[in-house]
Structures are given as C-alpha cells and as structure tokens.
C-alpha positions as protocol buffer text, in pm:
chain_id: "A"
residue {
  index: 1
  type: MET
  ca { x: -11 y: -25 z: 6 }
}
residue {
  index: 2
  type: LEU
  ca { x: 289 y: 235 z: 90 }
}
residue {
  index: 3
  type: THR
  ca { x: 484 y: 179 z: -193 }
}
residue {
  index: 4
  type: ALA
  ca { x: 198 y: 189 z: -429 }
}
residue {
  index: 5
  type: ARG
  ca { x: 119 y: 546 z: -282 }
}
residue {
  index: 6
  type: LEU
  ca { x: 447 y: 642 z: -299 }
}
residue {
  index: 7
  type: ASP
  ca { x: 483 y: 543 z: -675 }
}
residue {
  index: 8
  type: ARG
  ca { x: 143 y: 738 z: -755 }
}
residue {
  index: 9
  type: ALA
  ca { x: 262 y: 1077 z: -581 }
}
residue {
  index: 10
  type: ALA
  ca { x: 627 y: 1036 z: -766 }
}
residue {
  index: 11
  type: ASP
  ca { x: 403 y: 1010 z: -1093 }
}
residue {
  index: 12
  type: ARG
  ca { x: 218 y: 1306 z: -997 }
}
residue {
  index: 13
  type: ILE
  ca { x: 513 y: 1524 z: -944 }
}
residue {
  index: 14
  type: LEU
  ca { x: 720 y: 1416 z: -1237 }
}
residue {
  index: 15
  type: ARG
  ca { x: 441 y: 1466 z: -1466 }
}
residue {
  index: 16
  type: ALA
  ca { x: 340 y: 1805 z: -1326 }
}
residue {
  index: 17
  type: GLU
  ca { x: 719 y: 1928 z: -1287 }
}
residue {
  index: 18
  type: HIS
  ca { x: 902 y: 1744 z: -1558 }
}
residue {
  index: 19
  type: ASN
  ca { x: 634 y: 1622 z: -1824 }
}
residue {
  index: 20
  type: LEU
  ca { x: 793 y: 1283 z: -1730 }
}
residue {
  index: 21
  type: SER
  ca { x: 623 y: 959 z: -1618 }
}
residue {
  index: 22
  type: TYR
  ca { x: 755 y: 767 z: -1336 }
}
residue {
  index: 23
  type: SER
  ca { x: 821 y: 496 z: -1567 }
}
residue {
  index: 24
  type: ARG
  ca { x: 1034 y: 669 z: -1790 }
}
residue {
  index: 25
  type: TYR
  ca { x: 1199 y: 809 z: -1515 }
}
residue {
  index: 26
  type: LEU
  ca { x: 1258 y: 462 z: -1359 }
}
residue {
  index: 27
  type: ALA
  ca { x: 1401 y: 354 z: -1709 }
}
residue {
  index: 28
  type: LEU
  ca { x: 1637 y: 655 z: -1689 }
}
residue {
  index: 29
  type: VAL
  ca { x: 1777 y: 556 z: -1328 }
}
residue {
  index: 30
  type: LEU
  ca { x: 1801 y: 177 z: -1451 }
}
residue {
  index: 31
  type: VAL
  ca { x: 2006 y: 265 z: -1759 }
}
residue {
  index: 32
  type: GLY
  ca { x: 2228 y: 540 z: -1565 }
}
residue {
  index: 33
  type: GLU
  ca { x: 2281 y: 376 z: -1207 }
}
residue {
  index: 34
  type: LEU
  ca { x: 2186 y: 19 z: -1232 }
}
residue {
  index: 35
  type: GLY
  ca { x: 2360 y: -45 z: -1600 }
}
residue {
  index: 36
  type: ALA
  ca { x: 2063 y: -177 z: -1818 }
}
residue {
  index: 37
  type: SER
  ca { x: 2269 y: -118 z: -2111 }
}
residue {
  index: 38
  type: THR
  ca { x: 2054 y: -280 z: -2353 }
}
residue {
  index: 39
  type: GLN
  ca { x: 1669 y: -274 z: -2402 }
}
residue {
  index: 40
  type: ARG
  ca { x: 1649 y: -631 z: -2340 }
}
residue {
  index: 41
  type: THR
  ca { x: 1812 y: -586 z: -1991 }
}
residue {
  index: 42
  type: LEU
  ca { x: 1596 y: -266 z: -1943 }
}
residue {
  index: 43
  type: ALA
  ca { x: 1292 y: -465 z: -2015 }
}
residue {
  index: 44
  type: GLU
  ca { x: 1343 y: -747 z: -1780 }
}
residue {
  index: 45
  type: TYR
  ca { x: 1435 y: -507 z: -1498 }
}
residue {
  index: 46
  type: LEU
  ca { x: 1112 y: -286 z: -1539 }
}
residue {
  index: 47
  type: GLY
  ca { x: 893 y: -608 z: -1613 }
}
residue {
  index: 48
  type: VAL
  ca { x: 774 y: -514 z: -1950 }
}
residue {
  index: 49
  type: THR
  ca { x: 824 y: -650 z: -2320 }
}
residue {
  index: 50
  type: GLU
  ca { x: 1105 y: -527 z: -2557 }
}
residue {
  index: 51
  type: PRO
  ca { x: 849 y: -374 z: -2794 }
}
residue {
  index: 52
  type: SER
  ca { x: 722 y: -150 z: -2484 }
}
residue {
  index: 53
  type: VAL
  ca { x: 1055 y: -50 z: -2389 }
}
residue {
  index: 54
  type: SER
  ca { x: 1147 y: 27 z: -2776 }
}
residue {
  index: 55
  type: ARG
  ca { x: 878 y: 242 z: -2756 }
}
residue {
  index: 56
  type: MET
  ca { x: 983 y: 405 z: -2433 }
}
residue {
  index: 57
  type: THR
  ca { x: 1349 y: 451 z: -2525 }
}
residue {
  index: 58
  type: GLY
  ca { x: 1226 y: 618 z: -2863 }
}
residue {
  index: 59
  type: VAL
  ca { x: 1076 y: 868 z: -2688 }
}
residue {
  index: 60
  type: LEU
  ca { x: 1334 y: 915 z: -2420 }
}
residue {
  index: 61
  type: ALA
  ca { x: 1581 y: 974 z: -2717 }
}
residue {
  index: 62
  type: ALA
  ca { x: 1377 y: 1186 z: -2890 }
}
residue {
  index: 63
  type: ASP
  ca { x: 1365 y: 1417 z: -2560 }
}
residue {
  index: 64
  type: GLY
  ca { x: 1713 y: 1406 z: -2581 }
}
residue {
  index: 65
  type: LEU
  ca { x: 1760 y: 1233 z: -2233 }
}
residue {
  index: 66
  type: LEU
  ca { x: 1872 y: 905 z: -2365 }
}
residue {
  index: 67
  type: ASP
  ca { x: 2138 y: 746 z: -2641 }
}
residue {
  index: 68
  type: VAL
  ca { x: 2047 y: 455 z: -2823 }
}
residue {
  index: 69
  type: ARG
  ca { x: 2277 y: 295 z: -3057 }
}
residue {
  index: 70
  type: PRO
  ca { x: 2305 y: -17 z: -3237 }
}
residue {
  index: 71
  type: ASP
  ca { x: 2520 y: -296 z: -3082 }
}
residue {
  index: 72
  type: PRO
  ca { x: 2854 y: -275 z: -3180 }
}
residue {
  index: 73
  type: ALA
  ca { x: 2847 y: -667 z: -3184 }
}
residue {
  index: 74
  type: GLY
  ca { x: 2587 y: -668 z: -3410 }
}
residue {
  index: 75
  type: GLY
  ca { x: 2256 y: -818 z: -3427 }
}
residue {
  index: 76
  type: ASN
  ca { x: 1913 y: -617 z: -3330 }
}
residue {
  index: 77
  type: ARG
  ca { x: 2031 y: -520 z: -2992 }
}
residue {
  index: 78
  type: ARG
  ca { x: 2038 y: -166 z: -2912 }
}
residue {
  index: 79
  type: ARG
  ca { x: 2294 y: -4 z: -2630 }
}
residue {
  index: 80
  type: LEU
  ca { x: 2153 y: 259 z: -2425 }
}
residue {
  index: 81
  type: SER
  ca { x: 2300 y: 534 z: -2214 }
}
residue {
  index: 82
  type: LEU
  ca { x: 2217 y: 851 z: -2056 }
}
residue {
  index: 83
  type: THR
  ca { x: 2266 y: 1202 z: -2257 }
}
residue {
  index: 84
  type: ASP
  ca { x: 2432 y: 1465 z: -2043 }
}
residue {
  index: 85
  type: GLN
  ca { x: 2080 y: 1621 z: -2014 }
}
residue {
  index: 86
  type: GLY
  ca { x: 1931 y: 1269 z: -1889 }
}
residue {
  index: 87
  type: LYS
  ca { x: 2213 y: 1250 z: -1632 }
}
residue {
  index: 88
  type: ARG
  ca { x: 2115 y: 1607 z: -1492 }
}
residue {
  index: 89
  type: LEU
  ca { x: 1774 y: 1562 z: -1493 }
}
residue {
  index: 90
  type: VAL
  ca { x: 1766 y: 1230 z: -1331 }
}
residue {
  index: 91
  type: ALA
  ca { x: 2034 y: 1396 z: -1039 }
}
residue {
  index: 92
  type: SER
  ca { x: 1768 y: 1683 z: -1006 }
}
residue {
  index: 93
  type: ILE
  ca { x: 1496 y: 1459 z: -959 }
}
residue {
  index: 94
  type: GLN
  ca { x: 1678 y: 1267 z: -709 }
}
residue {
  index: 95
  type: GLU
  ca { x: 1779 y: 1560 z: -514 }
}
residue {
  index: 96
  type: GLY
  ca { x: 1396 y: 1686 z: -528 }
}
residue {
  index: 97
  type: PHE
  ca { x: 1235 y: 1364 z: -412 }
}
residue {
  index: 98
  type: GLU
  ca { x: 1486 y: 1321 z: -118 }
}
residue {
  index: 99
  type: GLY
  ca { x: 1401 y: 1650 z: 36 }
}
residue {
  index: 100
  type: ARG
  ca { x: 1019 y: 1571 z: -15 }
}
residue {
  index: 101
  type: LEU
  ca { x: 1070 y: 1257 z: 162 }
}
residue {
  index: 102
  type: ALA
  ca { x: 1291 y: 1369 z: 450 }
}
residue {
  index: 103
  type: GLU
  ca { x: 1001 y: 1628 z: 477 }
}
residue {
  index: 104
  type: LEU
  ca { x: 730 y: 1345 z: 481 }
}
residue {
  index: 105
  type: VAL
  ca { x: 955 y: 1102 z: 718 }
}
residue {
  index: 106
  type: ALA
  ca { x: 1009 y: 1439 z: 977 }
}
residue {
  index: 107
  type: ARG
  ca { x: 606 y: 1521 z: 972 }
}
residue {
  index: 108
  type: SER
  ca { x: 537 y: 1130 z: 1073 }
}
residue {
  index: 109
  type: GLY
  ca { x: 770 y: 1184 z: 1372 }
}
residue {
  index: 110
  type: ILE
  ca { x: 1009 y: 955 z: 1287 }
}
residue {
  index: 111
  type: PRO
  ca { x: 1385 y: 1078 z: 1303 }
}
residue {
  index: 112
  type: TYR
  ca { x: 1505 y: 1060 z: 934 }
}
residue {
  index: 113
  type: ASP
  ca { x: 1837 y: 912 z: 1028 }
}
residue {
  index: 114
  type: GLU
  ca { x: 1638 y: 608 z: 1203 }
}
residue {
  index: 115
  type: TYR
  ca { x: 1420 y: 584 z: 873 }
}
residue {
  index: 116
  type: ALA
  ca { x: 1767 y: 603 z: 651 }
}
residue {
  index: 117
  type: GLU
  ca { x: 1933 y: 325 z: 856 }
}
residue {
  index: 118
  type: HIS
  ca { x: 1637 y: 116 z: 874 }
}
residue {
  index: 119
  type: THR
  ca { x: 1544 y: 134 z: 502 }
}
residue {
  index: 120
  type: ALA
  ca { x: 1915 y: 47 z: 411 }
}
residue {
  index: 121
  type: ARG
  ca { x: 1909 y: -255 z: 612 }
}
residue {
  index: 122
  type: LEU
  ca { x: 1583 y: -372 z: 453 }
}
residue {
  index: 123
  type: LEU
  ca { x: 1713 y: -312 z: 129 }
}
residue {
  index: 124
  type: ALA
  ca { x: 2025 y: -514 z: 208 }
}
residue {
  index: 125
  type: THR
  ca { x: 1796 y: -771 z: 315 }
}
residue {
  index: 126
  type: PHE
  ca { x: 1604 y: -776 z: -1 }
}
residue {
  index: 127
  type: ASP
  ca { x: 1901 y: -804 z: -223 }
}
residue {
  index: 128
  type: GLN
  ca { x: 2013 y: -1085 z: -5 }
}
residue {
  index: 129
  type: TRP
  ca { x: 1683 y: -1271 z: -54 }
}
residue {
  index: 130
  type: GLU
  ca { x: 1701 y: -1203 z: -444 }
}
residue {
  index: 131
  type: GLN
  ca { x: 2051 y: -1355 z: -457 }
}
residue {
  index: 132
  type: GLU
  ca { x: 1930 y: -1637 z: -270 }
}
residue {
  index: 133
  type: LYS
  ca { x: 1641 y: -1706 z: -477 }
}
residue {
  index: 134
  type: THR
  ca { x: 1857 y: -1697 z: -815 }
}
residue {
  index: 135
  type: THR
  ca { x: 2114 y: -1949 z: -658 }
}
C-alpha cells in the first residue's frame, strides 16, 4: 500500500514538474545507475516487453535524455546510455525526491536518520533474499 501510494505521488510530481512519467524516470535511473545497457536488460528490470521498452526508449531519445545506438557486436540489440541532459535530469529529480521524502518522514515524527538506517537494512536484506532465490 505504501509503495503504491509513493509511486502514484512520484508519478504526479514528475508529470507536473518535468512532463515525465514515473516509468520513464525509472528507465532513466536503471540505465544510468544500475547498468541496464540494452533494451532487453531494461525490459527485464521493468518487467515489460521489449517492444514496450523500444517505444519508451524512442521517446526518451527524442527528448534528448537517452542515447540509443546499435550494439557494436551486431544483431538487433540496442545499447543505451544517458545523455548529459538525462544525467542532469535524474540527479535533479533524485535531489528533489530526497528532500520531499525527508520532509514527509519528519512530519511523521520519525527521525530521518533512523528511517534511512532501517531502509538501508531492509534493502540489503531484500538484495540478499533475491540473490538466494537465483542460486
């Protein structure tokens, strides 16, 4: 429930302030920070089809946020990377979201440092759980 509400709030903020959907923002983050360097990898991370990612990356490229190039190894694969404009946008959005989240946490009465510590532990546990599932 909390995650869904945060996702919807993020989508509203992004559309209003940057004319960008939350799913497209996630695509930029995945390419820039998590190394989703091909359309296939990005589709796997997002849990969508390759044709869907192809359309999304086309829009992001047309907006000057993403560079899409044929893979030097050949085939139909496309290599993805953020443009400088895409990198600046992701950094700006992350900074804004961090500030909003800190404000929301403070309003709840939870010290932000404690929230950040518990969140980091939860994420590490989740990462470990995912690794155990794949081995």
